[in-house]
PDB file of C-alpha atoms and ligand atoms in Angstrom:
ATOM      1  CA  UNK A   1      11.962  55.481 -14.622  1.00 94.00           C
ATOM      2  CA  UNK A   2      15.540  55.845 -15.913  1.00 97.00           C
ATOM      3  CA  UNK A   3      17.919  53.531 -15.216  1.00 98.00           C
ATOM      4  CA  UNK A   4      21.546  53.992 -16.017  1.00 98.00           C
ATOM      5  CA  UNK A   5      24.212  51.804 -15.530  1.00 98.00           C
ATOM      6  CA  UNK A   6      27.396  53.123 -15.403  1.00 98.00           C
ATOM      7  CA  UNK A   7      30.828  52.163 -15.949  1.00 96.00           C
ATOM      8  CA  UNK A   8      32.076  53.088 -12.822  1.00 97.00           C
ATOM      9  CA  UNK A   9      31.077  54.706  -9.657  1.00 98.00           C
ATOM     10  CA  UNK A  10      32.998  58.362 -10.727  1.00 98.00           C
ATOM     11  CA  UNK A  11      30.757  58.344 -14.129  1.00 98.00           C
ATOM     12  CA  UNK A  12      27.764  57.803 -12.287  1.00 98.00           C
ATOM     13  CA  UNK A  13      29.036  61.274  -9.891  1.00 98.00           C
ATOM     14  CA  UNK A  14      30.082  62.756 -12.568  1.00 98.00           C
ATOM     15  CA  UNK A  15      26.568  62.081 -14.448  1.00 98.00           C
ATOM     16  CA  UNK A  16      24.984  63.262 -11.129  1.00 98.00           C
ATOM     17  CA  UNK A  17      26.626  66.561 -10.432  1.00 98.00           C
ATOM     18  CA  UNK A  18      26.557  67.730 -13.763  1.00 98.00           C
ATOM     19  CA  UNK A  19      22.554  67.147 -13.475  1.00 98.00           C
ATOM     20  CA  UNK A  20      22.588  69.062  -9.932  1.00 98.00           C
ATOM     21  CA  UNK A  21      25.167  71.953 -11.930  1.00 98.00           C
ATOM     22  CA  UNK A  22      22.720  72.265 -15.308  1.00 98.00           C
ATOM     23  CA  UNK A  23      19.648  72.713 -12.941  1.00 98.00           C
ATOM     24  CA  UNK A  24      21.501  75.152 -10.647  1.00 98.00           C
ATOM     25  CA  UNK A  25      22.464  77.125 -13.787  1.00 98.00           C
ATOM     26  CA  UNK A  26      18.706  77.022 -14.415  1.00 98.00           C
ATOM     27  CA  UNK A  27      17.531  77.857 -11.256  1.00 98.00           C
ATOM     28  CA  UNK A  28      20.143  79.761  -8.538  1.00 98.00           C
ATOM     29  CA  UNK A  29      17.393  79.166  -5.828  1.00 98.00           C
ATOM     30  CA  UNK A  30      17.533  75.214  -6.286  1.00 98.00           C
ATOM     31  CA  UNK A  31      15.601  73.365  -3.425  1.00 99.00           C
ATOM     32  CA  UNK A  32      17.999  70.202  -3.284  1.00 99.00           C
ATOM     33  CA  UNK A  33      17.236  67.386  -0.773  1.00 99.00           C
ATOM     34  CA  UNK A  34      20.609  65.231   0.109  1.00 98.00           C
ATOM     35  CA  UNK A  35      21.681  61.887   1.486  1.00 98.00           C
ATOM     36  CA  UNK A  36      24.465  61.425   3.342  1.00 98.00           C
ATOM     37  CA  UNK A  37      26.454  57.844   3.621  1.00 96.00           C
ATOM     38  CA  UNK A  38      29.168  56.506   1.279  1.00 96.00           C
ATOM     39  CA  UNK A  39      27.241  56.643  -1.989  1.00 98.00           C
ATOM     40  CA  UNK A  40      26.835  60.695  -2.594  1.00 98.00           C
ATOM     41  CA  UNK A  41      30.285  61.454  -1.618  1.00 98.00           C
ATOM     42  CA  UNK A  42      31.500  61.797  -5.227  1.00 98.00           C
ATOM     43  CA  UNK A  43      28.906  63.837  -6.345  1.00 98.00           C
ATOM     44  CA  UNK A  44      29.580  66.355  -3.160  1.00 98.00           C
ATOM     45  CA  UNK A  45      33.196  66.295  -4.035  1.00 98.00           C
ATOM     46  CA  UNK A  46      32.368  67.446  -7.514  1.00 98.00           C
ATOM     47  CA  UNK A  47      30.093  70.413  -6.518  1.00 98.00           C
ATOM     48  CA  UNK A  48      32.539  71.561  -4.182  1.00 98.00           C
ATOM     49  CA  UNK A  49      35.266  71.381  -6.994  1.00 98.00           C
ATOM     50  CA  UNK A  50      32.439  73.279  -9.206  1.00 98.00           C
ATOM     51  CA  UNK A  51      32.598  76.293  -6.417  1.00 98.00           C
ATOM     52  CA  UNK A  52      36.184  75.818  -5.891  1.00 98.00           C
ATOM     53  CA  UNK A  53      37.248  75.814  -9.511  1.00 98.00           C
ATOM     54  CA  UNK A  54      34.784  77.645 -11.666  1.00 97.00           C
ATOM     55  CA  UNK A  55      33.198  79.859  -8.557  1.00 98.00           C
ATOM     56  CA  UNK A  56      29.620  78.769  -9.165  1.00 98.00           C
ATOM     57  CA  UNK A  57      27.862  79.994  -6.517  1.00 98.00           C
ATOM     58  CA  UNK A  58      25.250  78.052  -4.285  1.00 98.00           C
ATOM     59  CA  UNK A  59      24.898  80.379  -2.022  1.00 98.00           C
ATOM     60  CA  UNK A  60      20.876  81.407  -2.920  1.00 98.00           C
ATOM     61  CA  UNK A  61      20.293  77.050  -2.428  1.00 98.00           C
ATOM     62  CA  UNK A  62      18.232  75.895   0.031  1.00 98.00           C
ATOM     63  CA  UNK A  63      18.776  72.552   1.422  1.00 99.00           C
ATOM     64  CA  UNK A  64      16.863  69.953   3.699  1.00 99.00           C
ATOM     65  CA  UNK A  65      18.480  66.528   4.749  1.00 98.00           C
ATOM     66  CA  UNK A  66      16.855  63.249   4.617  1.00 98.00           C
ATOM     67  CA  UNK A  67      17.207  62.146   8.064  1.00 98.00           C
ATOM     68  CA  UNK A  68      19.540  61.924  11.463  1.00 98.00           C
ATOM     69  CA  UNK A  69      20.154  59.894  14.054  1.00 97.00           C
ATOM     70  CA  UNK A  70      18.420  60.801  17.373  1.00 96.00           C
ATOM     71  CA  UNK A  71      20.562  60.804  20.649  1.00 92.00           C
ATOM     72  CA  UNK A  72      23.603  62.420  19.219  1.00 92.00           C
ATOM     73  CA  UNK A  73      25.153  65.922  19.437  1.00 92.00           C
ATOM     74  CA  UNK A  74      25.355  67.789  16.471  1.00 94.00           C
ATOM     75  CA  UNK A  75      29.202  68.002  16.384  1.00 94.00           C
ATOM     76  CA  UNK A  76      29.109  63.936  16.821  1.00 92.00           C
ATOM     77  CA  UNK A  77      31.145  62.130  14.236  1.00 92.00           C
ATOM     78  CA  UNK A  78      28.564  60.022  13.504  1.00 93.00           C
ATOM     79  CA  UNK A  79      25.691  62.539  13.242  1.00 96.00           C
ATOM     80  CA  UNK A  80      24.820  63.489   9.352  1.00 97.00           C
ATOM     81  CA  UNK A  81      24.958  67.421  10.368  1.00 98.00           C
ATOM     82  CA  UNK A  82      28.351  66.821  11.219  1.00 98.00           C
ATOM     83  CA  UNK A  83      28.742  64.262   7.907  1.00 97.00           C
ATOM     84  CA  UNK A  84      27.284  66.899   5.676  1.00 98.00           C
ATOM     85  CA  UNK A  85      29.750  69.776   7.541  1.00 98.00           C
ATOM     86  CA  UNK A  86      33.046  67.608   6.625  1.00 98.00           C
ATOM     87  CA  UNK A  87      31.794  66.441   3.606  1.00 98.00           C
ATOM     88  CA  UNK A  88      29.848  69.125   1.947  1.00 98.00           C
ATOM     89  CA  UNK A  89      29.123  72.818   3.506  1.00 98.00           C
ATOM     90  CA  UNK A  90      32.422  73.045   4.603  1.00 98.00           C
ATOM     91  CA  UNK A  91      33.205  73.524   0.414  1.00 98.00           C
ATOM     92  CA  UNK A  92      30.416  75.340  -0.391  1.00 98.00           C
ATOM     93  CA  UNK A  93      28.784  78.674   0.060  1.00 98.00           C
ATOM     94  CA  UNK A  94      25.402  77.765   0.839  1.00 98.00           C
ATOM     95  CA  UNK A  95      23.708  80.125   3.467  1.00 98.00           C
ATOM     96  CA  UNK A  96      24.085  78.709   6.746  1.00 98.00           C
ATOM     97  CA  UNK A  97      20.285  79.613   7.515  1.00 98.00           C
ATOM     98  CA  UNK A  98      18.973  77.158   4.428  1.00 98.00           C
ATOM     99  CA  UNK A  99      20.408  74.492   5.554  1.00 98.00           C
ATOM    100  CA  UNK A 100      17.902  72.074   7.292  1.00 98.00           C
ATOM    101  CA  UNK A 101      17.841  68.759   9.090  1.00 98.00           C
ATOM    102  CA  UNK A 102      15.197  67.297  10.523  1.00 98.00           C
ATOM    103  CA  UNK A 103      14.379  67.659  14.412  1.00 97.00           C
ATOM    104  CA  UNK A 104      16.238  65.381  16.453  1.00 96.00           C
ATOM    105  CA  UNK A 105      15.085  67.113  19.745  1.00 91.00           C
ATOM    106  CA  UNK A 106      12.393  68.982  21.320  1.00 88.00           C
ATOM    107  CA  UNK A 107       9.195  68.539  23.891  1.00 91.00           C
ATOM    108  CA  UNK A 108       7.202  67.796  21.173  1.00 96.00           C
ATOM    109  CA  UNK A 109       9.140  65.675  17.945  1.00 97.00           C
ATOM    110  CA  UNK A 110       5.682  64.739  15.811  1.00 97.00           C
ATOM    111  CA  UNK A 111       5.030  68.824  15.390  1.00 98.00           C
ATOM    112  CA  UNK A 112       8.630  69.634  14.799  1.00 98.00           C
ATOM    113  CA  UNK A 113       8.215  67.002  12.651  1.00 98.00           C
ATOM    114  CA  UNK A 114       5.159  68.718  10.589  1.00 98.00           C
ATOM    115  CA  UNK A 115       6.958  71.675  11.038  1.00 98.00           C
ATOM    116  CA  UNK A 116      10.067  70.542   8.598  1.00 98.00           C
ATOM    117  CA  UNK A 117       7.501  69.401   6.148  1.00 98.00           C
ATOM    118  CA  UNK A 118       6.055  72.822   6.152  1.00 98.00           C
ATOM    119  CA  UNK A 119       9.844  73.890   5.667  1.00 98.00           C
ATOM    120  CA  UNK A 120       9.822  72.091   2.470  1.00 98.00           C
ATOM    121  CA  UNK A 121       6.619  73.418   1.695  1.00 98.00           C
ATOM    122  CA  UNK A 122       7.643  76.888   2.179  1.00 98.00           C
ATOM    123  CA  UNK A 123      10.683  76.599   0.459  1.00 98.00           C
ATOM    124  CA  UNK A 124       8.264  75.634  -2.730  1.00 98.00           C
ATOM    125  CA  UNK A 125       9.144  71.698  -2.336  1.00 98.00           C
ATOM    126  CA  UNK A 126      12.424  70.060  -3.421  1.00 99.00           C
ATOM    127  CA  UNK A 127      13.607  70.592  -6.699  1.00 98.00           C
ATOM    128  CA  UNK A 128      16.095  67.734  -6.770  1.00 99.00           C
ATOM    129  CA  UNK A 129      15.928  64.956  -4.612  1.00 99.00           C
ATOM    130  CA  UNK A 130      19.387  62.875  -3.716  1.00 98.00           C
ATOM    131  CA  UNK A 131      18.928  59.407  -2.728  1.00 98.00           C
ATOM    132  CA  UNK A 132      21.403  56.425  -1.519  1.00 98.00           C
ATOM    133  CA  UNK A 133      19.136  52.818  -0.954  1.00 98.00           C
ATOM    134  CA  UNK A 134      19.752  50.391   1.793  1.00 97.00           C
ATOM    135  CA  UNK A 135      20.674  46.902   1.285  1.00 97.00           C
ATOM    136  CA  UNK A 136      17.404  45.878   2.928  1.00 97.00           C
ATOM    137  CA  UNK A 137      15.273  48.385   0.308  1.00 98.00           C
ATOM    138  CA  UNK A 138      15.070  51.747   2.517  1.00 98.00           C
ATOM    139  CA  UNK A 139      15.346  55.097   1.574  1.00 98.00           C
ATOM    140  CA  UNK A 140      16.406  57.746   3.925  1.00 98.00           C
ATOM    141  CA  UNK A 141      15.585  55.568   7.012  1.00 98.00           C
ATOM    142  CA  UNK A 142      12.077  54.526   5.911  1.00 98.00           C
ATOM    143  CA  UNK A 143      12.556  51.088   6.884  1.00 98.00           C
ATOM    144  CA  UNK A 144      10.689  47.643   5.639  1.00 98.00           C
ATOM    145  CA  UNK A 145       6.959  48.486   5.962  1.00 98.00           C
ATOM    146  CA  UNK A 146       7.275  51.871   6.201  1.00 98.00           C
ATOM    147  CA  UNK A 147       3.946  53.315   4.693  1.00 98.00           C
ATOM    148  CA  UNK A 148       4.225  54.349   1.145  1.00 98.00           C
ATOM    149  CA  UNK A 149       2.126  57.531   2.284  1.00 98.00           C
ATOM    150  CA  UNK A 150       4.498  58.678   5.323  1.00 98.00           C
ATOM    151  CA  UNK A 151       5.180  61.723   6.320  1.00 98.00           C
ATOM    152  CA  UNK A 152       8.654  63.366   8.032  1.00 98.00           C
ATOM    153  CA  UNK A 153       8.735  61.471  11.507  1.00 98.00           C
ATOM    154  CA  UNK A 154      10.603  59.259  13.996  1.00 97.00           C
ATOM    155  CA  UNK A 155      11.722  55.511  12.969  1.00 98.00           C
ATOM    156  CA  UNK A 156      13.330  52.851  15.157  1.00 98.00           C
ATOM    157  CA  UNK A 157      16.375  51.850  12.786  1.00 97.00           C
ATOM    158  CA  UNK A 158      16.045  47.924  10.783  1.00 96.00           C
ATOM    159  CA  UNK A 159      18.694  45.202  12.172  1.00 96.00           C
ATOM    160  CA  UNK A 160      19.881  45.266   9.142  1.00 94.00           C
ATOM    161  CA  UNK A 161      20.743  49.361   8.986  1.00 93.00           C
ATOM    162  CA  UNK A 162      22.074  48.958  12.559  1.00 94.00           C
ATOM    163  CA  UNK A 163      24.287  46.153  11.287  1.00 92.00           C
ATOM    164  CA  UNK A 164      25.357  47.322   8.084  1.00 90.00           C
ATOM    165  CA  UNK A 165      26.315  50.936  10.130  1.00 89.00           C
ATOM    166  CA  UNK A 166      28.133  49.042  13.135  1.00 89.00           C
ATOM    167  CA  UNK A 167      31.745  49.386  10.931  1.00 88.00           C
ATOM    168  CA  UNK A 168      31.287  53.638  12.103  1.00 86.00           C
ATOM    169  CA  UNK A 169      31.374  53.068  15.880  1.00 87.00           C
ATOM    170  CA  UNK A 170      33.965  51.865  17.849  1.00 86.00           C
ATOM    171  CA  UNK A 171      33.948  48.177  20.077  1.00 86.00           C
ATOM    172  CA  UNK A 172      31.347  49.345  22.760  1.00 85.00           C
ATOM    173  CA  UNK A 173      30.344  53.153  21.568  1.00 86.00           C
ATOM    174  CA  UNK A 174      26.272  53.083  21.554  1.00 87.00           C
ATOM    175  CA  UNK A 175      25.030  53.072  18.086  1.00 91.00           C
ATOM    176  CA  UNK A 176      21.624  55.134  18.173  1.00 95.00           C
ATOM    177  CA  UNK A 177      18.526  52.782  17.422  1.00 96.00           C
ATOM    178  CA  UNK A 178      16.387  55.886  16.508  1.00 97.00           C
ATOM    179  CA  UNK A 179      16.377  58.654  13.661  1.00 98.00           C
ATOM    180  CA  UNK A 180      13.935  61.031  12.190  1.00 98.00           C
ATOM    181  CA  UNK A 181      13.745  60.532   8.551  1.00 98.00           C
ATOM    182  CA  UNK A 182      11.154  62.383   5.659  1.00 98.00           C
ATOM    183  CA  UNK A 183       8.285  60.153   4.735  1.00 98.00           C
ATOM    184  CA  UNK A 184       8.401  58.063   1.607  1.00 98.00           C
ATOM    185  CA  UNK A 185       5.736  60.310   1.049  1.00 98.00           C
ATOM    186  CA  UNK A 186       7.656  63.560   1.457  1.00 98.00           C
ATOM    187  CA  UNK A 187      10.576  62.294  -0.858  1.00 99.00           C
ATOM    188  CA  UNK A 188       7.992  60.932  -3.809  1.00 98.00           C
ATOM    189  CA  UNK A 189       6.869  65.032  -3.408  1.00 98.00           C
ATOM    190  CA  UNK A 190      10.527  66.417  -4.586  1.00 98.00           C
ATOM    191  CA  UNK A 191       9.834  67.310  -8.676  1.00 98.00           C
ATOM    192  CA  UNK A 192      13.225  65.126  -9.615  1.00 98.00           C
ATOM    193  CA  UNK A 193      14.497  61.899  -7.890  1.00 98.00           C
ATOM    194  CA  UNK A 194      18.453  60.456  -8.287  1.00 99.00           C
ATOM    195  CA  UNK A 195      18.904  57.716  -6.505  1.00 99.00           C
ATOM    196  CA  UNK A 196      22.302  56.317  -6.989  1.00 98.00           C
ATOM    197  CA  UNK A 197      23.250  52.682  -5.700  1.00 98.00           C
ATOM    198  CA  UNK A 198      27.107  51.347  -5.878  1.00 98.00           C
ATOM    199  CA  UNK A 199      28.061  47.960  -4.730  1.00 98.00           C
ATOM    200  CA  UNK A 200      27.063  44.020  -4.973  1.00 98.00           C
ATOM    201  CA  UNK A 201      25.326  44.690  -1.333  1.00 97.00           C
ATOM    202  CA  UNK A 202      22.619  46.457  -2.916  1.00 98.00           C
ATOM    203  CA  UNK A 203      21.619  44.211  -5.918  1.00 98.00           C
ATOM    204  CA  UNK A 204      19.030  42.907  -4.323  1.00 98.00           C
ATOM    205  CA  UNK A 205      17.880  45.883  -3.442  1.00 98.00           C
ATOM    206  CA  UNK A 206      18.198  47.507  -6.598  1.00 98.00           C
ATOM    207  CA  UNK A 207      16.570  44.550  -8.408  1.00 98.00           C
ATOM    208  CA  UNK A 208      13.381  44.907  -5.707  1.00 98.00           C
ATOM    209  CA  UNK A 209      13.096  48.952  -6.673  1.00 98.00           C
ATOM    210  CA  UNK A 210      13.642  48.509 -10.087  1.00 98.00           C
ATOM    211  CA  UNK A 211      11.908  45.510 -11.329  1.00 98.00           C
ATOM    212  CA  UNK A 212      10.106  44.151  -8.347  1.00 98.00           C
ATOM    213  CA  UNK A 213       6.051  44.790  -7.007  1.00 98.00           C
ATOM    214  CA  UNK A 214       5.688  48.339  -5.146  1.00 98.00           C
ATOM    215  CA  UNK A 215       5.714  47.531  -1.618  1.00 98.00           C
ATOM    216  CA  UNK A 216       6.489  48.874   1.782  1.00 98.00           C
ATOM    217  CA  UNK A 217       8.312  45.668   2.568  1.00 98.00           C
ATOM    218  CA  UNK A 218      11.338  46.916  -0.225  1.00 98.00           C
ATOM    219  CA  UNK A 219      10.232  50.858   0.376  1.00 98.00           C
ATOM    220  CA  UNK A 220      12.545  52.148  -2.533  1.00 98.00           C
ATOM    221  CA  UNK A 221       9.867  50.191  -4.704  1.00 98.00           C
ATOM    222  CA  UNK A 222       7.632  53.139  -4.080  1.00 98.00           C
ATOM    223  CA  UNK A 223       9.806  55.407  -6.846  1.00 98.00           C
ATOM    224  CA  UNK A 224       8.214  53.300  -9.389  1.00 98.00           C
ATOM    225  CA  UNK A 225       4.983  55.511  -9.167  1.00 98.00           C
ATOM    226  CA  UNK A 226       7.138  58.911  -9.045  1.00 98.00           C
ATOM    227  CA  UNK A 227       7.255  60.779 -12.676  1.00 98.00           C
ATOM    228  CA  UNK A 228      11.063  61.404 -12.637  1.00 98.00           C
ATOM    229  CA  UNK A 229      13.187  59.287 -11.180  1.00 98.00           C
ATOM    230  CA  UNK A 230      16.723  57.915 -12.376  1.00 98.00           C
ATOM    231  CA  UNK A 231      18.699  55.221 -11.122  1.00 98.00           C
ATOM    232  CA  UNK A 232      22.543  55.275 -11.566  1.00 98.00           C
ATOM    233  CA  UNK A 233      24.371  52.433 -10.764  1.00 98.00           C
ATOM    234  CA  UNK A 234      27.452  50.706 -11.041  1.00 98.00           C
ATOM    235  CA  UNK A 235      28.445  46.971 -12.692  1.00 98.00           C
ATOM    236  CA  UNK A 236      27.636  45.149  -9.147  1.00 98.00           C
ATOM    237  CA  UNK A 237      24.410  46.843  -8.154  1.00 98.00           C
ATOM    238  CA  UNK A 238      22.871  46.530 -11.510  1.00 98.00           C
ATOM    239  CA  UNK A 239      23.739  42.780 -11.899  1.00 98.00           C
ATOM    240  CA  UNK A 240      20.777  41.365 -10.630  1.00 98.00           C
ATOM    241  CA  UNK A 241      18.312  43.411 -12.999  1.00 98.00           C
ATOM    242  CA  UNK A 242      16.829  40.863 -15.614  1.00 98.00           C
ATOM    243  CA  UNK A 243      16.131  43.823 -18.659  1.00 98.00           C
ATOM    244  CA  UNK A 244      19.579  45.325 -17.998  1.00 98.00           C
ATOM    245  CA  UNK A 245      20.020  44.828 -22.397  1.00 97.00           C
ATOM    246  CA  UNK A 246      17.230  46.845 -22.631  1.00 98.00           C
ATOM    247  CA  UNK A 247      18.506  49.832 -20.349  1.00 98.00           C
ATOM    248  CA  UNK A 248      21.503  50.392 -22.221  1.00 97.00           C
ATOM    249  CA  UNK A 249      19.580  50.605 -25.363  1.00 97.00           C
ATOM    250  CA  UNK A 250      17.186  52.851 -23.746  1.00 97.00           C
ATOM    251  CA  UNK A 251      20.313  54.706 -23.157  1.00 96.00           C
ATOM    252  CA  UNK A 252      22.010  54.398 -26.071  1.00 95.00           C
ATOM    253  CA  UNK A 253      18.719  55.539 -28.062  1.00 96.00           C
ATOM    254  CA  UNK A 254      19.049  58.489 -25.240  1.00 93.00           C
ATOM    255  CA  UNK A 255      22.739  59.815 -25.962  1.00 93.00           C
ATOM    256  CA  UNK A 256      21.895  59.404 -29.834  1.00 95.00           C
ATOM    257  CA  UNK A 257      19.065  61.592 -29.077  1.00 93.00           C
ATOM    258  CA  UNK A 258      21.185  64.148 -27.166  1.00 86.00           C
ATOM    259  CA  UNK A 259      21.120  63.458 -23.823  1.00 74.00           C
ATOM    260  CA  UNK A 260      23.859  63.311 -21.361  1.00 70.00           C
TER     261      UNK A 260
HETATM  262  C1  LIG B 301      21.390  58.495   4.416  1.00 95.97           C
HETATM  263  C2  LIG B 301      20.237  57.708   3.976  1.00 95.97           C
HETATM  264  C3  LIG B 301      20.330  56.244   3.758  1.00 95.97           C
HETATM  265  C4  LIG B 301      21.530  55.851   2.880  1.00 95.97           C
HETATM  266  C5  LIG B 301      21.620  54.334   2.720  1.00 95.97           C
HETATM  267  C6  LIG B 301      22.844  53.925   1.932  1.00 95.97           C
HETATM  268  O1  LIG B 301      21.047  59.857   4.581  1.00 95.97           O
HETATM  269  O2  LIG B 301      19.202  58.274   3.812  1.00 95.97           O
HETATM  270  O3  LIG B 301      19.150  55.784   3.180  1.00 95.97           O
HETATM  271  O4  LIG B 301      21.400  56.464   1.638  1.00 95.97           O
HETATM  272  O5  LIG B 301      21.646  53.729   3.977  1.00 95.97           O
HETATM  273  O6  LIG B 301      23.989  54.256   2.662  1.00 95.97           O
HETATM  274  P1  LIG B 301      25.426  54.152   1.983  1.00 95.97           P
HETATM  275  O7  LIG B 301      25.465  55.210   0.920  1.00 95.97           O
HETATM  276  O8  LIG B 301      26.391  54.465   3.086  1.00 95.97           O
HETATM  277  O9  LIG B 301      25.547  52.779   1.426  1.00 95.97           O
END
C-alpha cells in the first residue's frame, strides 16, 4: 500500500493521469474501471487534454463504471452515465460499445448483475481501477457492512451518502435510495487500485482505510489486502494518518529511486 500525500489536489491528478497515460502507452487495450463524483474530475480533465493536445488515442479502451443510481433515466443530470458523458466521453474517443455501466433495469437485476461481472471477465479484468471513498468508508456504493467478498449487485444507499449527495438535487426532486454498484470483491479483482481522497470530510475515512482494522463496517479498509493499491491525497484528507512522517520518506526514498 502506497500512500502519497500530495501538495495539492492538481498534483495528485496530475500524478494520476500520468499513471493512467504510461499504462495506456503500455497497453492501447487498457481495461480501466472509473468513479465518478467530485474527486476524479481532474484526472478526466487531464486525459481529455492528453487526446485533445497530443492526440493519444483511447479509442481500443474498454471501460466499466463503478456503479449508478437506480430509478433514473440515462440522460438524468444526476445519473453517472450522464456524469461520465459531460465529464469524460464527451473528450475522448473511446468506442461507444466499451463503455459499460452496470444494469440499472431489467426483469431480472441479480443476472444482469452476474452478467457485468462476466463483462469484466471477458474483457480480461480491469487493468486500472479508479476509486473516490465516502466520508462514511465506502467505495463505489458498497456501503458500511458491505461484505468484503461481494459481488456486482443492488445496494440501498447509507444516510450518510444520501446526505452528503442531497447538495445535487433540487428542494423536493426525489433523490434515488438505490444503486447497483461492483462488489468490494469485484474492485479488489482489478490488477491496479488508485484511490484518490481530497478534503477534511474524508479524514476519517482515510485514516480507517489506511491505518485502521479491515472491516466491512469502513469497506475501503478492505484495499489493505489488495497487492497494488495507492492512495493520493491532499493536506486535509491525510491529516488524521498517525505515520504520515513515514509516508513521505517512503516517498522520498521512492523519487530518489526513480519513481514518479
Ligand atoms: C462514485 C463512487 C463513490 C464516490 C464517493 C466520493 O462512482 O463510487 O464511491 O467515489 O462517494 O464522492 P466524491 O468524489 O464526490 O466525494
Amino acid at each position: 500500500m502506497r500512500v502519497i500525500e500530495c501538495q495539492s489536489t492538481d498534483e495528485a491528478a496530475d500524478l494520476v493521469a500520468h499513471e493512467i497515460l504510461a499504462a495506456l502507452a503500455d497497453k492501447p487495450d487498457l481495461v480501466l474501471g472509473l468513479a465518478t463524483g467530485s474527486t476524479p474530475i481532474g484526472v478526466y480533465e487531464r486525459l481529455i487534454a492528453a487526446h485533445r493536445e497530443r492526440g493519444v488515442s483511447f479509442a481500443r479502451v474498454t471501460t466499466f463504471n463503478l456503479d449508478e443510481y437506480v430509478g433514473l433515466a440515462a440522460d438524468h443530470p444526476q445519473s453517472y452515465r450522464h456524469f461520465m458523458r459531460e465529464n469524460l466521453f464527451h473528450g475522448l474517443d473511446v468506442d461507444p460499445a466499451n463503455i459499460h455501466f452496470p444494469p440499472v433495469d431489467g426483469d431480472d437485476l441479480p443476472a444482469a448483475c452476474a452478467a457485468y461481472e462476466q463483462a469484466i471477465r471477458d474483457a480480461g479484468g480491469i487493468d486500472i481501477q479508479i476509486l473516490g471513498i465516502g466520508s462514511n468508508g465506502h467505495i463505489g456504493f458498497n456501503e458500511p457492512t458491505s461484505s468484503l467478498a461481494s459481488r456486482t449487485r443492488l445496494k440501498t444507499l447509507a444516510d450518510k451518502t444520501l446526505s452528503d449527495n442531497a447538495r445535487f438535487y433540487a428542494e423536493g426532486e426525489e433523490q434515488p435510495q438505490l444503486a447497483t454498484t461492483m462488489g468490494i470483491g469485484t474492485i479488489l479483482d482489478a490488477k491496479r487500485i488508485i484511490l484518490q481522497s481530497f478534503g477534511h470530510k474524508k479524514a476519517q475515512a482515510v485514516r480507517e482505510a489506511v491505518e485502521g482494522a479491515v472491516s466491512s463496517f469502513w469497506p475501503a479498509s478492505a484495499l489493505q489486502m489488495h497487492p497494488s493499491v495507492t492512495f493520493y491525497l491532499d493536506r486535509d484528507s491525510a491529516s488524521r494518518l498517525t505515520m504520515r512522517d513515514y509516508y513521505r520518506r517512503v516517498r522520498e526514498n521512492e523519487l530518489r529511486l526513480g519513481g514518479h
